[in-house]
Short mmCIF file of C-alpha atoms and ligand atoms in Angstrom, two decimals:
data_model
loop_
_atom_site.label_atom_id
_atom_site.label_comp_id
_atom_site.label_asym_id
_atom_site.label_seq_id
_atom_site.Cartn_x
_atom_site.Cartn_y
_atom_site.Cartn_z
CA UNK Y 1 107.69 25.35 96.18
CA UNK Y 2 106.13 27.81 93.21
CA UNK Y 3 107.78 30.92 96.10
CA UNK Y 4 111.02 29.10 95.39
CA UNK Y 5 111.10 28.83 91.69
CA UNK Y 6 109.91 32.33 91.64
CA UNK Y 7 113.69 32.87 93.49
CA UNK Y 8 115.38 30.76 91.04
CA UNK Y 9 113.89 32.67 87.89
CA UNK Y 10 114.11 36.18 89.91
CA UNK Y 11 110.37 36.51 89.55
CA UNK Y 12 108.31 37.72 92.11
CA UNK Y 13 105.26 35.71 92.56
CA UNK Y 14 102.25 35.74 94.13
CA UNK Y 15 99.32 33.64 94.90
CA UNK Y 16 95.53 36.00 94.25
CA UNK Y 17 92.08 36.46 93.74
CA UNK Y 18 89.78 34.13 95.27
CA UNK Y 19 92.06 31.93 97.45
CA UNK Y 20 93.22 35.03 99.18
CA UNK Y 21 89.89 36.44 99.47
CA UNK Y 22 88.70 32.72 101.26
CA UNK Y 23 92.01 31.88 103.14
CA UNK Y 24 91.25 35.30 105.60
CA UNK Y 25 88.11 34.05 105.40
CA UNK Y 26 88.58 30.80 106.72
CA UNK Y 27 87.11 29.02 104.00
CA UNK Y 28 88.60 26.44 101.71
CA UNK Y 29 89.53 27.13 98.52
CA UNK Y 30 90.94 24.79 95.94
CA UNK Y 31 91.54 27.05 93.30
CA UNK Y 32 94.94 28.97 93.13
CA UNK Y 33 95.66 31.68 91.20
CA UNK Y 34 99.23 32.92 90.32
CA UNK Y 35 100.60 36.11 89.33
CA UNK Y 36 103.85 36.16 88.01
CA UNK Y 37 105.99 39.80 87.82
CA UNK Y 38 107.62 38.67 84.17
CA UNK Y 39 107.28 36.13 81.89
CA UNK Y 40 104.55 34.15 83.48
CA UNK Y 41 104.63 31.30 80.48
CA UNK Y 42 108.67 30.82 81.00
CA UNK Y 43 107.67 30.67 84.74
CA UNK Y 44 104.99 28.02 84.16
CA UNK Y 45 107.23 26.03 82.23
CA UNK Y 46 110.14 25.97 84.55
CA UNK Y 47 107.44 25.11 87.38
CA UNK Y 48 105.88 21.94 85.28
CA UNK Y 49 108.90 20.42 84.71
CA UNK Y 50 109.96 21.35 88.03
CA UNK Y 51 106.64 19.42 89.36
CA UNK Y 52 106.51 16.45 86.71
CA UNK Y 53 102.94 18.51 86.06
CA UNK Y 54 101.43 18.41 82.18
CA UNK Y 55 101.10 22.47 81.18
CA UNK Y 56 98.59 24.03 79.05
CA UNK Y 57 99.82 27.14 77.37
CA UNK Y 58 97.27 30.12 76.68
CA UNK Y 59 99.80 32.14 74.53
CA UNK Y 60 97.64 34.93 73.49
CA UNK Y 61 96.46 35.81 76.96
CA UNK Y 62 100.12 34.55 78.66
CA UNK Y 63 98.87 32.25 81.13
CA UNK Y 64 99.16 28.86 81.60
CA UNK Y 65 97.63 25.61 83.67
CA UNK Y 66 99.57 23.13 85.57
CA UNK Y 67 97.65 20.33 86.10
CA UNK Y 68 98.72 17.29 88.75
CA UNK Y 69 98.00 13.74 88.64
CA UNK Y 70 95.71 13.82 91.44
CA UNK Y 71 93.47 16.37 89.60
CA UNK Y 72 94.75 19.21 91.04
CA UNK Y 73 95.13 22.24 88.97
CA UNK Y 74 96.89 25.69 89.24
CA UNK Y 75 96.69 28.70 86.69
CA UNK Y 76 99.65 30.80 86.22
CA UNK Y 77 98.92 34.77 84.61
CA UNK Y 78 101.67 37.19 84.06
CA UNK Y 79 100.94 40.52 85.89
CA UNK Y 80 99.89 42.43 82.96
CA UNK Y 81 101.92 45.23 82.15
CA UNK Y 82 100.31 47.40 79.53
CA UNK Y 83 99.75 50.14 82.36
CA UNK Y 84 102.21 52.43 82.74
CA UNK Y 85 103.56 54.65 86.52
CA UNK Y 86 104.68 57.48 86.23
CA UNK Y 87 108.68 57.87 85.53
CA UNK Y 88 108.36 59.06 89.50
CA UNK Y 89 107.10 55.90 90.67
CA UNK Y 90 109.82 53.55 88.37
CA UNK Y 91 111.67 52.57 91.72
CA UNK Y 92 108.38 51.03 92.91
CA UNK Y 93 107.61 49.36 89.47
CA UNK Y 94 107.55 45.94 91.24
CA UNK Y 95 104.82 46.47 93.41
CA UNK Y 96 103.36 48.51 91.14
CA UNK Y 97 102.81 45.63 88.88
CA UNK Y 98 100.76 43.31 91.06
CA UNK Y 99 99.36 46.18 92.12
CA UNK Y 100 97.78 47.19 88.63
CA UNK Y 101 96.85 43.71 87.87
CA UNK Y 102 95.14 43.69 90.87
CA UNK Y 103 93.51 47.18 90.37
CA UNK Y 104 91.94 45.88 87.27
CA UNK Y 105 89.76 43.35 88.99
CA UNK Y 106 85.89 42.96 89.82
CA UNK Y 107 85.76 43.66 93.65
CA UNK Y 108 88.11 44.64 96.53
CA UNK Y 109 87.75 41.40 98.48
CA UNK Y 110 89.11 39.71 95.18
CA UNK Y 111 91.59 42.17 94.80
CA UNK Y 112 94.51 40.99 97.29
CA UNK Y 113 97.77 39.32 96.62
CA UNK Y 114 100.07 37.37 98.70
CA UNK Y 115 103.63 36.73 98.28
CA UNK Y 116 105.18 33.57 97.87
CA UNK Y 117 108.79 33.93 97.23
CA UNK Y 118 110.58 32.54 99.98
CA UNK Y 119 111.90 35.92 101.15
CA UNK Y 120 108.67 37.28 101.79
CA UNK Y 121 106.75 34.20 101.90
CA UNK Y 122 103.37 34.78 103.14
CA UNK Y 123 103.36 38.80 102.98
CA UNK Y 124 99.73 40.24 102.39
CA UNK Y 125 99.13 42.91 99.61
CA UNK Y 126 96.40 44.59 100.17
CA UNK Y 127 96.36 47.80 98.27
CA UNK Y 128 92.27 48.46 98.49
CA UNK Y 129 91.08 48.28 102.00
CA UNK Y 130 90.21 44.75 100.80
CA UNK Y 131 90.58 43.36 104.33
CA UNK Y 132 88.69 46.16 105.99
CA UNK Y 133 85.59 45.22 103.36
CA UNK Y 134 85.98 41.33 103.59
CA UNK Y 135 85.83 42.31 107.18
CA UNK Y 136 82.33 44.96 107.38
CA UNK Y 137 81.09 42.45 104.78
CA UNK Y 138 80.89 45.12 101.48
CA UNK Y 139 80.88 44.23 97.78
CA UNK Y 140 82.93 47.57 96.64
CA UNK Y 141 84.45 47.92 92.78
CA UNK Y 142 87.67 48.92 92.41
CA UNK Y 143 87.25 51.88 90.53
CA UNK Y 144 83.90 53.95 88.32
CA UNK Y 145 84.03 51.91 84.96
CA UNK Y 146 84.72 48.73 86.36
CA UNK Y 147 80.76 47.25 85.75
CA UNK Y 148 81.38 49.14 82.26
CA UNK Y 149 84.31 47.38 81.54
CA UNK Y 150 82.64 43.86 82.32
CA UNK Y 151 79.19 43.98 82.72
CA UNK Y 152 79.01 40.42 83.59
CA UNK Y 153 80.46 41.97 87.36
CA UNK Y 154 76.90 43.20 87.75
CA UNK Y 155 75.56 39.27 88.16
CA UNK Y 156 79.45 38.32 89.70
CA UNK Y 157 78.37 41.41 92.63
CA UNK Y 158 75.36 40.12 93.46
CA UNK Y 159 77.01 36.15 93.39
CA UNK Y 160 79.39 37.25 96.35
CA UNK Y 161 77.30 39.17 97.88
CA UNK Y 162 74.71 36.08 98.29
CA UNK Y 163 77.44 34.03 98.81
CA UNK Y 164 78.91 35.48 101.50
CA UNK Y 165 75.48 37.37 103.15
CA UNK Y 166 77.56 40.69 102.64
CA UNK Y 167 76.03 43.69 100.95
CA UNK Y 168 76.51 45.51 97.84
CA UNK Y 169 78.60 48.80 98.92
CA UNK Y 170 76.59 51.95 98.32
CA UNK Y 171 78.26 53.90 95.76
CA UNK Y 172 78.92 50.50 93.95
CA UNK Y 173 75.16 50.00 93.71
CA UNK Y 174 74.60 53.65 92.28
CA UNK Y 175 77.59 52.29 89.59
CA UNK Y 176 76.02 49.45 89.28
CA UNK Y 177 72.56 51.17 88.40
CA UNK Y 178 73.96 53.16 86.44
CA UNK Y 179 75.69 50.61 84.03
CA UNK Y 180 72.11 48.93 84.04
CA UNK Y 181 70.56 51.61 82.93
CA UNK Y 182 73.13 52.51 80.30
CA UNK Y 183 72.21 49.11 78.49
CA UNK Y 184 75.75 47.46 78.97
CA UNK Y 185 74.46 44.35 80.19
CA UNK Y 186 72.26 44.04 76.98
CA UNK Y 187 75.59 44.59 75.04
CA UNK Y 188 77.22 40.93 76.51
CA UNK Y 189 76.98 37.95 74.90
CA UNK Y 190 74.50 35.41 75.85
CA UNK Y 191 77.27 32.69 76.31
CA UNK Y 192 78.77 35.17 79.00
CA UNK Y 193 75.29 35.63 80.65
CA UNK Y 194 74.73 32.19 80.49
CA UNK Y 195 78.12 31.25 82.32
CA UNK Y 196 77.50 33.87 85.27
CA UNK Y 197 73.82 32.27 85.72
CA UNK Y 198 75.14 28.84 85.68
CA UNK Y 199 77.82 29.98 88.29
CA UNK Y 200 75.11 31.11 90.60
CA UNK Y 201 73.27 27.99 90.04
CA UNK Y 202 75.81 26.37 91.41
CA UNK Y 203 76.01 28.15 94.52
CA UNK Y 204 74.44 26.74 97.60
CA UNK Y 205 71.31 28.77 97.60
CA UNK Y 206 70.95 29.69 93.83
CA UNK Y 207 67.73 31.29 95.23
CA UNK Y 208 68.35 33.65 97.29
CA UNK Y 209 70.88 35.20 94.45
CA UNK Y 210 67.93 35.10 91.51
CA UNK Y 211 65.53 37.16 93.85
CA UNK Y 212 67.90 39.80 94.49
CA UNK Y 213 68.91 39.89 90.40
CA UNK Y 214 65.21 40.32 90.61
CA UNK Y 215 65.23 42.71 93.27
CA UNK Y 216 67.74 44.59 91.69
CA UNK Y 217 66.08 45.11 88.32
CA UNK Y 218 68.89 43.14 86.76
CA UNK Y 219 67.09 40.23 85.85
CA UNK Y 220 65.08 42.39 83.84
CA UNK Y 221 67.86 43.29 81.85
CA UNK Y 222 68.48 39.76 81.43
CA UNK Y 223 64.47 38.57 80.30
CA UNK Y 224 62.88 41.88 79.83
CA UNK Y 225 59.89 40.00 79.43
CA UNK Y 226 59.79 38.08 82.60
CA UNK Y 227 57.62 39.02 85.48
CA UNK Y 228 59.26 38.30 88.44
CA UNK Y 229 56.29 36.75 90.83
CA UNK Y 230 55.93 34.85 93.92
CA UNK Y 231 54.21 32.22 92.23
CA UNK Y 232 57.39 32.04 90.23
CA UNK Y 233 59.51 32.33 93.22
CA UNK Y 234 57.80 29.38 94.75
CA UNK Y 235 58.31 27.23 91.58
CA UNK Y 236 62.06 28.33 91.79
CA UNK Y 237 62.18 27.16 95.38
CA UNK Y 238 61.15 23.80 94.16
CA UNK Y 239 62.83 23.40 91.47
CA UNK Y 240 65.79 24.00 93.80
CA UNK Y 241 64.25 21.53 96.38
CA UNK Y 242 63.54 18.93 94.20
CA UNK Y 243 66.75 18.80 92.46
CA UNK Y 244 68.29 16.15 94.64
CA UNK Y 245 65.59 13.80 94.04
CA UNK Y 246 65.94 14.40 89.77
CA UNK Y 247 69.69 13.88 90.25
CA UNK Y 248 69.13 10.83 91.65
CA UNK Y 249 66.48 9.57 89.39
CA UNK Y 250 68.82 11.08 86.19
CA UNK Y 251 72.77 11.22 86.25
CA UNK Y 252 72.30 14.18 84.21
CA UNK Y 253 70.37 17.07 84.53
CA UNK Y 254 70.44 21.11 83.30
CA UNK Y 255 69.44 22.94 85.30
CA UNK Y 256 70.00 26.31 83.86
CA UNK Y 257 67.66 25.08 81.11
CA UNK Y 258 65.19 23.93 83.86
CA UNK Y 259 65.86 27.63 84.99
CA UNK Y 260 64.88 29.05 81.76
CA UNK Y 261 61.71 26.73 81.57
CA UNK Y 262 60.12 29.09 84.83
CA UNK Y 263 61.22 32.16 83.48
CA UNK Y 264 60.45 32.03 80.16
CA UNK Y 265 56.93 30.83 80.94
CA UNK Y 266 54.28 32.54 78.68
CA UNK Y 267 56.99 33.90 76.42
CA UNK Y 268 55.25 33.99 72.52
CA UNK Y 269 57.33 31.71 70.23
CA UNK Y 270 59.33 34.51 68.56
CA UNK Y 271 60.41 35.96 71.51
CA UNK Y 272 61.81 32.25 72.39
CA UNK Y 273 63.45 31.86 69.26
CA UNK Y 274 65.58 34.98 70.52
CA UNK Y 275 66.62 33.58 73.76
CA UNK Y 276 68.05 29.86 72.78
CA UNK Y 277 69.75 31.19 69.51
CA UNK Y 278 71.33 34.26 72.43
CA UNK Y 279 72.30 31.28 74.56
CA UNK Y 280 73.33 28.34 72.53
CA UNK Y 281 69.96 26.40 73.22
CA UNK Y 282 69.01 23.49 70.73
CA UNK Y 283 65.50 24.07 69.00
CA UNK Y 284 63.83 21.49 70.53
CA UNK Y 285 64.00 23.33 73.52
CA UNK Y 286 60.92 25.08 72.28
CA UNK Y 287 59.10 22.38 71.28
CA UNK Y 288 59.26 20.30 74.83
CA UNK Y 289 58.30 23.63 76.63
CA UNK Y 290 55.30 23.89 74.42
CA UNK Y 291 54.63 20.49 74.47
CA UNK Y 292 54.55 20.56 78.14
CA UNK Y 293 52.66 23.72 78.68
CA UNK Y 294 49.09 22.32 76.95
CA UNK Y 295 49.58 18.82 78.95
CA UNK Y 296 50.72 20.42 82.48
CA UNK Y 297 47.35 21.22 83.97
CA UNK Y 298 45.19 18.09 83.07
CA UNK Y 299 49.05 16.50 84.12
CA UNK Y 300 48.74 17.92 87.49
CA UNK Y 301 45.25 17.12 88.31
CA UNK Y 302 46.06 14.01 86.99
CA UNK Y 303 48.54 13.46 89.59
CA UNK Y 304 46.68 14.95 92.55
CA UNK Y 305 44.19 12.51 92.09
CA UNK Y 306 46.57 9.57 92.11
CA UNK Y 307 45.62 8.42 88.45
CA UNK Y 308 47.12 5.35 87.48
CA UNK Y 309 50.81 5.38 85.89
CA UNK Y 310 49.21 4.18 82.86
CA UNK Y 311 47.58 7.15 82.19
CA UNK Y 312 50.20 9.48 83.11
CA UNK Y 313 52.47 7.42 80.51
CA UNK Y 314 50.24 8.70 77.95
CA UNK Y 315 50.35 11.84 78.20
CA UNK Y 316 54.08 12.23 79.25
CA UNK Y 317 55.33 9.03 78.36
CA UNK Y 318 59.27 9.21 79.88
CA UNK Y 319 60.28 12.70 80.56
CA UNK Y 320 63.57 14.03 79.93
CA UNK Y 321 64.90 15.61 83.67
CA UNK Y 322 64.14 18.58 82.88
CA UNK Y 323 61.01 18.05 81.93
CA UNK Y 324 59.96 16.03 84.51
CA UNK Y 325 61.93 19.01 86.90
CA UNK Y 326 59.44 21.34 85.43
CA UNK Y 327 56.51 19.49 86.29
CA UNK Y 328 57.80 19.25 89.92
CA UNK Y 329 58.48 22.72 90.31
CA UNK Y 330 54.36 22.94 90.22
CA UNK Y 331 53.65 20.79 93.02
CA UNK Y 332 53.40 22.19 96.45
CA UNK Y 333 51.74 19.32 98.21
CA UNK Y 334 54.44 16.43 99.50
CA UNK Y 335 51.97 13.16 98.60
CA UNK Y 336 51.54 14.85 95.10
CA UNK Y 337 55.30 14.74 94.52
CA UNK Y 338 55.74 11.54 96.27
CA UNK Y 339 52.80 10.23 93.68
CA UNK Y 340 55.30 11.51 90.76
CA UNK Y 341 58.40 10.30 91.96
CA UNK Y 342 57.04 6.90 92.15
CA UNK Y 343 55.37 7.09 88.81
CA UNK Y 344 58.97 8.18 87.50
CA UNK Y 345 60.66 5.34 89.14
CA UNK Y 346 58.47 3.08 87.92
CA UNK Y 347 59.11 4.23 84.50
CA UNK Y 348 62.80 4.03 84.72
CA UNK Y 349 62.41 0.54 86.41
CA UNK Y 350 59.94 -0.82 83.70
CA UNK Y 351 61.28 -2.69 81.13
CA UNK Y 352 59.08 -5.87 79.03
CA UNK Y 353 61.17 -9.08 78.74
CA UNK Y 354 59.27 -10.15 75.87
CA UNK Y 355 60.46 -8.53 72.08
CA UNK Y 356 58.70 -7.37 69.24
CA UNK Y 357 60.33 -10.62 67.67
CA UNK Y 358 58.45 -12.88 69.77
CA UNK Y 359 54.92 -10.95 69.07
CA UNK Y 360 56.15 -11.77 65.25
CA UNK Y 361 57.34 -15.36 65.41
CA UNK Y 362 55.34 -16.81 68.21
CA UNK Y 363 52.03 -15.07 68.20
CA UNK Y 364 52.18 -14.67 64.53
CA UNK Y 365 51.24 -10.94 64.71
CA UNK Y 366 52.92 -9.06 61.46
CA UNK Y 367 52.45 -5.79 60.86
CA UNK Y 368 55.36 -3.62 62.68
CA UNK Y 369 52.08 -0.69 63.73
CA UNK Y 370 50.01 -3.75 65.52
CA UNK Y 371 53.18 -4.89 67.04
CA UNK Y 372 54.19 -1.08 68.33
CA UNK Y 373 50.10 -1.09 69.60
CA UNK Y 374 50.47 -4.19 71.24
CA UNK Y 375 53.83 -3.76 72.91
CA UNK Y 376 52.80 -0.29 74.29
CA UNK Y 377 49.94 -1.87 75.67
CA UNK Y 378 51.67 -4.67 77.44
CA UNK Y 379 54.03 -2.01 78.58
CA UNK Y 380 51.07 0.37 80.16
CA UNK Y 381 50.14 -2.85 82.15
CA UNK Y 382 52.63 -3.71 83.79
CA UNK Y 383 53.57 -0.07 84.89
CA UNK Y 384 50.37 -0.15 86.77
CA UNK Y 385 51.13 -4.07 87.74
CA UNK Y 386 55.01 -4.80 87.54
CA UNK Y 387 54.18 -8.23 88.54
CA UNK Y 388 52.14 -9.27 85.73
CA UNK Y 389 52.94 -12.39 83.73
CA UNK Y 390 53.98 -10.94 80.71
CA UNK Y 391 53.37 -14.00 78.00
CA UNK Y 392 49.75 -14.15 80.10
CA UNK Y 393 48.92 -11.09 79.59
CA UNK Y 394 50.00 -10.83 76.07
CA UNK Y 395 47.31 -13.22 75.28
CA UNK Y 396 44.82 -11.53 77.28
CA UNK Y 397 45.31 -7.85 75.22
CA UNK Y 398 45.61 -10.57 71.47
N1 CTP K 1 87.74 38.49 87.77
C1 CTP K 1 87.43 39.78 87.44
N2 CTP K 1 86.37 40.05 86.63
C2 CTP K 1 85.61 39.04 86.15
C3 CTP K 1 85.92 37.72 86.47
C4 CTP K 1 87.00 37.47 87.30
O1 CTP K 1 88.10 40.70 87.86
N3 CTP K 1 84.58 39.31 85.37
C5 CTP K 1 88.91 38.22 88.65
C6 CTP K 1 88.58 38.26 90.14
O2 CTP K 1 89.62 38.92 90.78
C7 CTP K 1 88.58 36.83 90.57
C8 CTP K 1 89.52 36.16 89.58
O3 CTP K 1 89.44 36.95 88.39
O4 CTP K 1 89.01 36.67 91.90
C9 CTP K 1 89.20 34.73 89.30
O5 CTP K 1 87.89 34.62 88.80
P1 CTP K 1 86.91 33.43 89.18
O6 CTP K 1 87.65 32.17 89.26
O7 CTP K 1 85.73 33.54 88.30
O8 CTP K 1 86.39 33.89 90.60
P2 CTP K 1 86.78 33.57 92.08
O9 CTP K 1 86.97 34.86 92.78
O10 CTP K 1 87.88 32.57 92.18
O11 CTP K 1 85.43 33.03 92.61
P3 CTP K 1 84.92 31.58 92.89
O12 CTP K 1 85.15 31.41 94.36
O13 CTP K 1 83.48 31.62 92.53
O14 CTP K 1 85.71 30.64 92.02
#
């Protein structure tokens, strides 16, 4: 339908990018990309009304989103035009069009284009080899200053390349090196960064994509001060591992802050207060990492030898998920973790029937401090006994 409008306005239009890149590779893709030749907002319009689909204009950058009842979104760009041919090449200044928009993007294999106007419905543009590299499996730039012009490419490089278990192409690694070492990924903006990492934590094996960034010196460019170890790659692998388990325990849970908590181990306080103002972290960020680095090792022994939940409540009382993430990410042995998951179901699952109110007006107690004393206690027992007899009890710890 979008090819057909494209004949009614006497637009060319094409469909890019990623869904090209995973439609020859046999992969599903719900993201669609379109590049108008023209006015890609007048297009969009025509095509939301067109569709019954609610549009969202991005005037400054002329693009737009159509998005469908059923959730389903498309963007709409218009092939930018600022480049120039040659007067020689004017006949061809259709093609030439896509083919500079295209040109101006990250990697070959995300550099193709096909056609959807019904005429040539379905043709593949492929400018840059891009088939013959999606094909030998190669992560190749377009052209010398594209890692200069977007630094953030260096992280997006080695994304696909985990992705997809292709390889960086040669000469794009020397680029790529070279950029690094010019200090142009120091020069981005820590909200940037921070989007890339969070894209490859959302990737199927965030893992295997933070050892290469290691691999590749470019994590260093990211935390200069982080050592990249095994111990912290084993920490990473189950932090990854044990992420189902906090999901489930927590709707919510960050994981690029859980990220940050195992590489930003040992950092001095200073150096912390650099990295959450450069990535939009609230303070208290700081203060639970501290607070959990003094308790972890008495924590973890605690655990290993099966101490009662009690115990553990006091000196972690509830964690937040990431929190109790980070503790996870230190325990290698399965009845250890087992031990922890039940303490933190137990936790969640905990809750007194009896009120501060009734401590107050039935068993006379008064002051609010006794009553918070008393309360906590009753609470402590019946983590380690859930079947207690609460009012029983009560009068037991009175
Ligand atoms: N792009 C680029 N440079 C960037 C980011 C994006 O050239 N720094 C281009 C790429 O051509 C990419 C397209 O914009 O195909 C869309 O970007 P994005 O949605 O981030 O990537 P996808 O290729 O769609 O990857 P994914 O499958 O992860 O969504």
């Amino acid at each position: 339908l979008i090819g057909s409008y494209g004949e009614d306005k006497k637009m060319p239009v094409y469909v890019v990018g990623g869904f090209v890149r995973d439609l020859l590779l046999g992969l599903e893709n719900y993201d669609i990309d379109i590049v108008v030749e023209g006015n890609g907002l007048e297009f969009a319009k025509y095509a939301s009304k067109q569709l019954g689909a609610k549009m969202v204009e991005h005037e400054k950058f002329l693009t737009a989103s159509l998005f469908f009842k059923d959730g389903f979104r498309i963007d709409i760009a218009t092939a930018r035009t600022e480049y120039y041919e040659k007067p020689a090449d004017l006949p061809q200044v259709d093609i030439s069009t896509i083919k500079k928009d295209l040109y101006r993007r990250d990697f070959t294999i995300n550099a193709m284009a096909i056609k959807l106007n019904t005429k040539e419905f379905g043709l593949l543009y492929d400018f840059f080899d891009s088939r013959k590299d999606l094909k030998e499996g190669l992560i190749r730039v377009l052209h010398k200053l594209s890692f200069v012009e977007d630094p953030t490419r260096i992280i997006r490089a080695v994304r696909f390349e985990q992705r997809f278990g292709f390889k960086i192409e040669e000469e794009t690694l020397r680029i790529l090196h070279e950029t690094l070492n010019g200090g142009f990924l120091e020069k981005v903006s820590g909200q940037r960064i921070r989007q890339e990492l969070e894209k490859i934590l959302g990737e199927r094996e965030p893992l295997n994509a933070i050892k290469r960034l290691a691999q590749l010196k470019i994590l260093k460019h990211i935390f200069p001060k982080t050592y990249f170890t095994s111990v912290m790659e084993k920490k990473l692998e189950n932090l990854f591992n044990n992420l189902r388990i906090i999901r489930e325990l927590y709707k919510k849970v960050n994981i690029f802050y859980s990220l940050l908590r195992i590489l930003l181990e040992y950092y001095d306080i200073d150096t912390l207060k650099q990295v959450i103002k450069k990535y939009g972290i609230p303070k208290k960020f700081i203060d639970e990492i501290k607070a959990t680095e003094t308790r972890l090792p008495p924590l973890l022994n605690m655990i290993k030898y099966k101490i009662r939940f009690s115990d553990i409540y006091k000196v972690i009382g509830k964690p937040s998920a990431e929190t109790a993430a980070h503790i996870m990410s230190y325990i290698d042995e399965e009845d250890s973790k087992e031990y922890f998951v039940e303490y933190l179901k137990r936790v969640f699952s905990t809750k007194l029937s009896i009120s501060g109110n009734y401590l107050k007006e039935k068993m006379n107690v008064k002051n609010s401090v006794e009553i918070g004393k008393v309360m906590n206690e009753l609470y402590c027992r019946k983590l380690d006994n859930p079947s207690i007899n609460e009012e029983g009890e009560l009068k037991k710890i009175l």
